[in-house]
mmCIF file of C-alpha atoms and ligand atoms in Angstrom:
data_model
loop_
_atom_site.group_PDB
_atom_site.id
_atom_site.type_symbol
_atom_site.label_atom_id
_atom_site.label_comp_id
_atom_site.label_asym_id
_atom_site.label_seq_id
_atom_site.Cartn_x
_atom_site.Cartn_y
_atom_site.Cartn_z
ATOM 1 C CA MET A 10 3.611 3.923 -6.969
ATOM 2 C CA ARG A 11 4.248 7.507 -6.204
ATOM 3 C CA GLU A 12 1.604 10.042 -7.247
ATOM 4 C CA GLU A 13 3.135 13.133 -8.454
ATOM 5 C CA ARG A 14 0.186 15.476 -7.581
ATOM 6 C CA PRO A 15 -0.062 16.384 -3.799
ATOM 7 C CA ILE A 16 -3.445 15.672 -2.883
ATOM 8 C CA ILE A 17 -4.984 18.713 -1.988
ATOM 9 C CA ALA A 18 -7.695 18.357 1.218
ATOM 10 C CA LEU A 19 -10.684 20.584 0.286
ATOM 11 C CA ASP A 20 -11.531 21.417 3.730
ATOM 12 C CA PHE A 21 -13.923 24.258 3.036
ATOM 13 C CA SER A 22 -17.308 24.962 4.519
ATOM 14 C CA SER A 23 -19.289 25.419 1.485
ATOM 15 C CA PHE A 24 -19.786 24.371 -1.963
ATOM 16 C CA ASP A 25 -19.067 28.209 -3.270
ATOM 17 C CA ASP A 26 -15.630 28.110 -1.396
ATOM 18 C CA VAL A 27 -14.400 25.171 -3.243
ATOM 19 C CA LYS A 28 -15.498 26.571 -6.580
ATOM 20 C CA ILE A 29 -13.641 29.592 -5.899
ATOM 21 C CA PHE A 30 -10.615 27.996 -4.681
ATOM 22 C CA LEU A 31 -10.616 25.705 -7.958
ATOM 23 C CA GLU A 32 -10.966 28.823 -10.238
ATOM 24 C CA HIS A 33 -7.282 29.833 -9.156
ATOM 25 C CA PHE A 34 -5.983 26.820 -11.188
ATOM 26 C CA PRO A 35 -5.652 26.855 -15.071
ATOM 27 C CA LYS A 36 -8.889 25.523 -16.711
ATOM 28 C CA GLY A 37 -8.377 22.043 -17.572
ATOM 29 C CA GLU A 38 -5.443 21.351 -14.895
ATOM 30 C CA LYS A 39 -6.357 17.714 -13.385
ATOM 31 C CA LEU A 40 -5.886 18.161 -9.737
ATOM 32 C CA TYR A 41 -6.093 15.210 -7.034
ATOM 33 C CA VAL A 42 -8.573 16.510 -4.224
ATOM 34 C CA LYS A 43 -9.802 15.018 -1.125
ATOM 35 C CA ILE A 44 -13.316 15.196 0.200
ATOM 36 C CA GLY A 45 -13.939 14.715 4.113
ATOM 37 C CA MET A 46 -16.984 13.354 5.516
ATOM 38 C CA GLU A 47 -18.266 16.802 6.627
ATOM 39 C CA PHE A 48 -18.402 18.354 3.368
ATOM 40 C CA PHE A 49 -19.778 14.974 1.854
ATOM 41 C CA TYR A 50 -22.532 14.942 4.412
ATOM 42 C CA ALA A 51 -23.229 18.640 4.060
ATOM 43 C CA ILE A 52 -23.267 18.554 0.341
ATOM 44 C CA GLY A 53 -23.659 15.060 -0.913
ATOM 45 C CA PRO A 54 -22.609 13.357 -3.954
ATOM 46 C CA GLU A 55 -23.267 16.339 -6.059
ATOM 47 C CA ILE A 56 -20.093 17.697 -4.929
ATOM 48 C CA VAL A 57 -18.358 14.480 -6.237
ATOM 49 C CA HIS A 58 -20.121 14.873 -9.430
ATOM 50 C CA TYR A 59 -18.944 18.157 -10.024
ATOM 51 C CA LEU A 60 -15.112 17.494 -9.271
ATOM 52 C CA LYS A 61 -15.404 14.531 -11.554
ATOM 53 C CA SER A 62 -16.959 16.763 -14.225
ATOM 54 C CA LEU A 63 -13.966 18.908 -14.008
ATOM 55 C CA GLY A 64 -11.809 15.909 -14.531
ATOM 56 C CA HIS A 65 -10.143 15.890 -10.993
ATOM 57 C CA SER A 66 -9.252 12.603 -9.631
ATOM 58 C CA ILE A 67 -10.834 12.223 -6.157
ATOM 59 C CA PHE A 68 -9.976 10.737 -2.834
ATOM 60 C CA LEU A 69 -13.282 10.437 -0.795
ATOM 61 C CA ASP A 70 -12.199 10.136 2.926
ATOM 62 C CA LEU A 71 -15.275 8.826 4.636
ATOM 63 C CA LYS A 72 -13.701 6.423 6.909
ATOM 64 C CA LEU A 73 -16.372 3.667 6.874
ATOM 65 C CA HIS A 74 -16.718 1.353 10.048
ATOM 66 C CA ASP A 75 -19.553 -0.879 10.420
ATOM 67 C CA ILE A 76 -20.669 -4.669 10.234
ATOM 68 C CA PRO A 77 -19.176 -6.104 6.944
ATOM 69 C CA ASN A 78 -22.624 -6.497 5.058
ATOM 70 C CA THR A 79 -23.231 -2.783 5.654
ATOM 71 C CA VAL A 80 -19.879 -1.606 4.507
ATOM 72 C CA ARG A 81 -20.051 -3.620 1.679
ATOM 73 C CA SER A 82 -23.391 -2.196 0.405
ATOM 74 C CA ALA A 83 -22.255 1.462 1.102
ATOM 75 C CA MET A 84 -19.146 0.536 -0.902
ATOM 76 C CA SER A 85 -21.420 -0.727 -3.638
ATOM 77 C CA VAL A 86 -23.035 2.803 -3.907
ATOM 78 C CA LEU A 87 -19.762 4.704 -3.567
ATOM 79 C CA LYS A 88 -18.239 2.663 -6.514
ATOM 80 C CA THR A 89 -20.624 4.185 -8.881
ATOM 81 C CA PHE A 90 -19.213 7.765 -8.029
ATOM 82 C CA GLU A 91 -15.913 6.651 -9.922
ATOM 83 C CA ILE A 92 -13.700 8.010 -7.228
ATOM 84 C CA ASP A 93 -10.190 7.169 -7.082
ATOM 85 C CA MET A 94 -9.509 6.337 -3.567
ATOM 86 C CA VAL A 95 -11.616 5.892 -0.507
ATOM 87 C CA THR A 96 -10.943 5.150 3.245
ATOM 88 C CA VAL A 97 -12.327 2.602 5.750
ATOM 89 C CA HIS A 98 -11.288 1.852 9.303
ATOM 90 C CA ALA A 99 -8.982 -0.919 9.792
ATOM 91 C CA ALA A 100 -10.704 -1.437 13.316
ATOM 92 C CA GLY A 101 -13.612 -2.909 11.550
ATOM 93 C CA GLY A 102 -11.735 -6.023 11.043
ATOM 94 C CA VAL A 103 -10.555 -8.141 8.330
ATOM 95 C CA GLU A 104 -13.644 -9.315 6.941
ATOM 96 C CA MET A 105 -15.101 -5.889 6.790
ATOM 97 C CA MET A 106 -12.347 -4.782 4.847
ATOM 98 C CA ARG A 107 -12.120 -7.649 2.506
ATOM 99 C CA GLU A 108 -15.731 -7.100 1.613
ATOM 100 C CA ALA A 109 -15.223 -3.579 0.941
ATOM 101 C CA LYS A 110 -12.272 -4.311 -1.455
ATOM 102 C CA ASN A 111 -14.181 -7.203 -2.986
ATOM 103 C CA VAL A 112 -17.184 -4.770 -3.959
ATOM 104 C CA LEU A 113 -14.758 -2.155 -5.180
ATOM 105 C CA GLY A 114 -12.157 -4.398 -7.122
ATOM 106 C CA ASP A 115 -9.399 -2.292 -8.854
ATOM 107 C CA GLN A 116 -11.745 0.715 -9.693
ATOM 108 C CA ALA A 117 -10.065 2.976 -6.939
ATOM 109 C CA LYS A 118 -7.590 2.379 -4.129
ATOM 110 C CA LEU A 119 -8.661 1.369 -0.897
ATOM 111 C CA VAL A 120 -6.894 2.366 2.099
ATOM 112 C CA ALA A 121 -7.215 2.083 5.837
ATOM 113 C CA VAL A 122 -7.187 4.488 8.675
ATOM 114 C CA THR A 123 -5.160 2.926 11.203
ATOM 115 C CA GLN A 124 -4.947 4.803 14.442
ATOM 116 C CA LEU A 125 -6.149 8.342 14.384
ATOM 117 C CA THR A 126 -3.468 10.649 14.848
ATOM 118 C CA SER A 127 -5.873 12.208 17.607
ATOM 119 C CA THR A 128 -5.530 8.890 19.600
ATOM 120 C CA SER A 129 -2.836 9.206 22.377
ATOM 121 C CA GLU A 130 -1.318 6.206 23.664
ATOM 122 C CA GLU A 131 -3.334 6.819 27.013
ATOM 123 C CA ASP A 132 -6.603 6.903 24.755
ATOM 124 C CA MET A 133 -5.551 3.663 23.053
ATOM 125 C CA ARG A 134 -4.902 1.897 26.438
ATOM 126 C CA ASN A 135 -7.981 3.156 28.071
ATOM 127 C CA CYS A 136 -10.925 3.398 25.418
ATOM 128 C CA GLN A 137 -9.411 0.283 23.298
ATOM 129 C CA ASN A 138 -7.782 -1.702 25.784
ATOM 130 C CA ILE A 139 -4.777 -2.143 23.549
ATOM 131 C CA GLN A 140 -1.599 -2.503 25.593
ATOM 132 C CA THR A 141 1.126 -1.567 22.817
ATOM 133 C CA THR A 142 2.678 1.341 21.571
ATOM 134 C CA VAL A 143 0.806 3.528 19.016
ATOM 135 C CA SER A 144 3.352 2.515 16.367
ATOM 136 C CA GLU A 145 2.826 -1.219 17.171
ATOM 137 C CA SER A 146 -1.008 -0.878 16.925
ATOM 138 C CA VAL A 147 -0.622 1.197 13.485
ATOM 139 C CA VAL A 148 1.767 -1.765 12.082
ATOM 140 C CA ASN A 149 -0.560 -4.365 13.338
ATOM 141 C CA TYR A 150 -3.423 -2.735 11.607
ATOM 142 C CA ALA A 151 -1.657 -2.065 8.493
ATOM 143 C CA CYS A 152 -0.800 -5.821 8.401
ATOM 144 C CA LYS A 153 -4.637 -6.551 8.820
ATOM 145 C CA ALA A 154 -5.207 -4.327 5.966
ATOM 146 C CA LYS A 155 -2.844 -6.110 3.741
ATOM 147 C CA GLU A 156 -4.061 -9.174 4.803
ATOM 148 C CA ALA A 157 -7.643 -8.051 3.544
ATOM 149 C CA GLY A 158 -6.240 -7.196 0.285
ATOM 150 C CA LEU A 159 -6.591 -3.543 0.773
ATOM 151 C CA ASP A 160 -3.950 -1.138 -1.344
ATOM 152 C CA GLY A 161 -2.744 0.510 1.532
ATOM 153 C CA VAL A 162 -2.990 2.835 4.485
ATOM 154 C CA VAL A 163 -3.313 6.410 5.680
ATOM 155 C CA CYS A 164 -0.711 6.951 7.982
ATOM 156 C CA SER A 165 1.895 9.699 9.373
ATOM 157 C CA ALA A 166 5.145 10.071 7.354
ATOM 158 C CA GLN A 167 6.905 9.101 10.308
ATOM 159 C CA GLU A 168 5.485 5.449 10.126
ATOM 160 C CA VAL A 169 6.082 4.853 6.474
ATOM 161 C CA LYS A 170 9.324 2.843 6.775
ATOM 162 C CA LEU A 171 7.992 0.570 9.486
ATOM 163 C CA ILE A 172 4.699 -0.134 7.570
ATOM 164 C CA LYS A 173 6.454 -0.797 4.391
ATOM 165 C CA ALA A 174 8.736 -3.158 6.169
ATOM 166 C CA ALA A 175 5.975 -4.825 7.874
ATOM 167 C CA THR A 176 3.933 -5.261 4.821
ATOM 168 C CA SER A 177 5.579 -4.782 1.395
ATOM 169 C CA GLU A 178 7.223 -2.020 -0.648
ATOM 170 C CA ASP A 179 4.355 -1.668 -2.887
ATOM 171 C CA PHE A 180 1.680 -1.183 0.012
ATOM 172 C CA LEU A 181 0.902 2.304 -0.416
ATOM 173 C CA CYS A 182 1.467 4.847 2.432
ATOM 174 C CA VAL A 183 -1.074 7.922 2.021
ATOM 175 C CA THR A 184 0.482 10.437 4.175
ATOM 176 C CA PRO A 185 -1.265 13.865 5.687
ATOM 177 C CA GLY A 186 0.715 16.156 8.149
ATOM 178 C CA ILE A 187 2.860 17.789 5.181
ATOM 179 C CA ARG A 188 4.190 21.170 5.682
ATOM 180 C CA PRO A 189 6.804 23.022 3.595
ATOM 181 C CA ALA A 190 9.903 24.233 5.362
ATOM 182 C CA GLY A 191 9.191 27.129 7.275
ATOM 183 C CA SER A 192 5.342 27.071 7.054
ATOM 184 C CA GLU A 193 2.984 27.065 10.068
ATOM 185 C CA ILE A 194 2.321 24.023 11.512
ATOM 186 C CA GLY A 195 -1.104 24.742 12.692
ATOM 187 C CA ASP A 196 -2.759 21.850 14.840
ATOM 188 C CA GLN A 197 -0.652 19.278 13.062
ATOM 189 C CA LYS A 198 1.685 17.629 16.055
ATOM 190 C CA ARG A 199 4.039 15.625 13.919
ATOM 191 C CA VAL A 200 4.923 16.861 10.497
ATOM 192 C CA MET A 201 7.487 16.366 7.331
ATOM 193 C CA THR A 202 8.423 18.183 4.567
ATOM 194 C CA PRO A 203 7.328 17.000 0.914
ATOM 195 C CA GLN A 204 10.918 16.412 0.372
ATOM 196 C CA GLU A 205 11.320 14.414 3.401
ATOM 197 C CA ALA A 206 8.220 12.547 2.845
ATOM 198 C CA HIS A 207 9.345 11.690 -0.743
ATOM 199 C CA GLN A 208 12.743 10.473 0.967
ATOM 200 C CA ILE A 209 11.007 8.259 3.441
ATOM 201 C CA GLY A 210 8.903 6.630 0.763
ATOM 202 C CA SER A 211 5.641 8.166 0.994
ATOM 203 C CA ASP A 212 3.329 7.315 -2.211
ATOM 204 C CA TYR A 213 0.670 10.103 -1.744
ATOM 205 C CA ILE A 214 1.082 13.241 0.380
ATOM 206 C CA VAL A 215 -2.100 15.237 1.533
ATOM 207 C CA VAL A 216 -1.795 18.865 1.956
ATOM 208 C CA GLY A 217 -4.741 20.894 3.166
ATOM 209 C CA ARG A 218 -4.010 24.422 4.347
ATOM 210 C CA PRO A 219 -0.391 25.317 3.380
ATOM 211 C CA ILE A 220 -1.983 25.528 -0.183
ATOM 212 C CA THR A 221 -5.796 26.217 0.428
ATOM 213 C CA ARG A 222 -4.964 29.193 2.689
ATOM 214 C CA ALA A 223 -1.958 30.358 0.569
ATOM 215 C CA GLY A 224 -2.122 34.224 -0.684
ATOM 216 C CA ASP A 225 -1.351 32.399 -4.211
ATOM 217 C CA PRO A 226 -2.744 28.823 -3.591
ATOM 218 C CA VAL A 227 -1.343 27.772 -7.335
ATOM 219 C CA ALA A 228 1.893 29.155 -6.569
ATOM 220 C CA ALA A 229 2.111 27.143 -3.148
ATOM 221 C CA TYR A 230 0.566 24.056 -4.896
ATOM 222 C CA ARG A 231 3.605 24.155 -7.679
ATOM 223 C CA ALA A 232 6.200 24.742 -5.014
ATOM 224 C CA ILE A 233 4.904 21.765 -2.920
ATOM 225 C CA LYS A 234 4.535 19.385 -6.038
ATOM 226 C CA THR A 235 8.207 20.408 -7.329
ATOM 227 C CA GLU A 236 9.523 19.665 -3.763
ATOM 228 C CA TRP A 237 7.457 16.454 -3.668
ATOM 229 C CA ILE A 238 8.568 15.144 -6.989
ATOM 230 C CA ASP A 239 12.179 16.143 -6.869
ATOM 231 C CA GLY A 240 12.971 15.055 -3.419
HETATM 232 O O1 LIG B 328 -4.557 21.280 6.619
HETATM 233 P P1 LIG B 328 -3.773 20.182 6.663
HETATM 234 O O2 LIG B 328 -2.848 20.184 5.779
HETATM 235 O O3 LIG B 328 -3.168 19.922 8.216
HETATM 236 O O4 LIG B 328 -4.709 18.857 6.174
HETATM 237 C C1 LIG B 328 -4.717 17.722 6.145
HETATM 238 C C2 LIG B 328 -5.804 16.893 6.013
HETATM 239 O O5 LIG B 328 -5.536 15.498 6.170
HETATM 240 C C3 LIG B 328 -7.036 17.219 6.739
HETATM 241 O O6 LIG B 328 -8.045 16.899 5.950
HETATM 242 C C4 LIG B 328 -7.104 16.103 7.748
HETATM 243 O O7 LIG B 328 -8.360 15.800 8.220
HETATM 244 C C5 LIG B 328 -6.621 14.868 7.078
HETATM 245 N N1 LIG B 328 -5.832 13.964 8.019
HETATM 246 C C6 LIG B 328 -4.778 14.247 8.890
HETATM 247 N N2 LIG B 328 -4.305 13.254 9.787
HETATM 248 C C7 LIG B 328 -4.794 12.009 9.693
HETATM 249 C C8 LIG B 328 -6.019 11.739 8.825
HETATM 250 C C9 LIG B 328 -6.324 12.749 7.896
HETATM 251 O O8 LIG B 328 -4.295 15.366 8.906
HETATM 252 N N3 LIG B 328 -4.126 11.166 10.241
#
């Protein structure tokens, strides 16, 4: 199911910066925002409660990876935050992912991180001793996430078709690395436009700097949203 709102990655260094950014938007407009581990560790659950109090949907990207019992306990705490989406590492294994999903139930989408986009094929072979291509490993992890009952994966838009073919059409693909045509790529290596991501079948797009660093963040958000919805 495609989510019409692009998820805005709130990669700011202070709580005040987040508040200032959100004040650009009309009061009452409900956004979908992503909080990463750095911000969550620095500020804590307060940031989640603040965003919820404004009515925003929250993707808490904490990438949990530990023994099943610990992840289950951690997830039972996160569940009380009433977030909308949360991540675990598929490398934690099927049992770990299943425990996490069992605790969370249908309250939030649980999606797995497969191979990080910063991991090269060489890293994967040397460090993880996985002797396949990165794409094959990503698809393998996606299948394990599906087996564990997860809702989907975070992946590059380039991998959406392969993942859906190996899992199912309704297995969610959450795709960062999105850049409107003509905008700066920054440190992202492989990017797609919102329109391309729509056409390729992404269910959610995650967009940070093209919105957060825009001169007019609301106009940038609206333009990206339109391109994403219209495809
Ligand atoms: O600013 P930008 O649009 O590149 O932000 C993308 C967001 O998605 C960042 O928060 C980044 O950490 C996250 N992300 C990513 N690639 C992944 C997983 C997460 O860019 N594979």
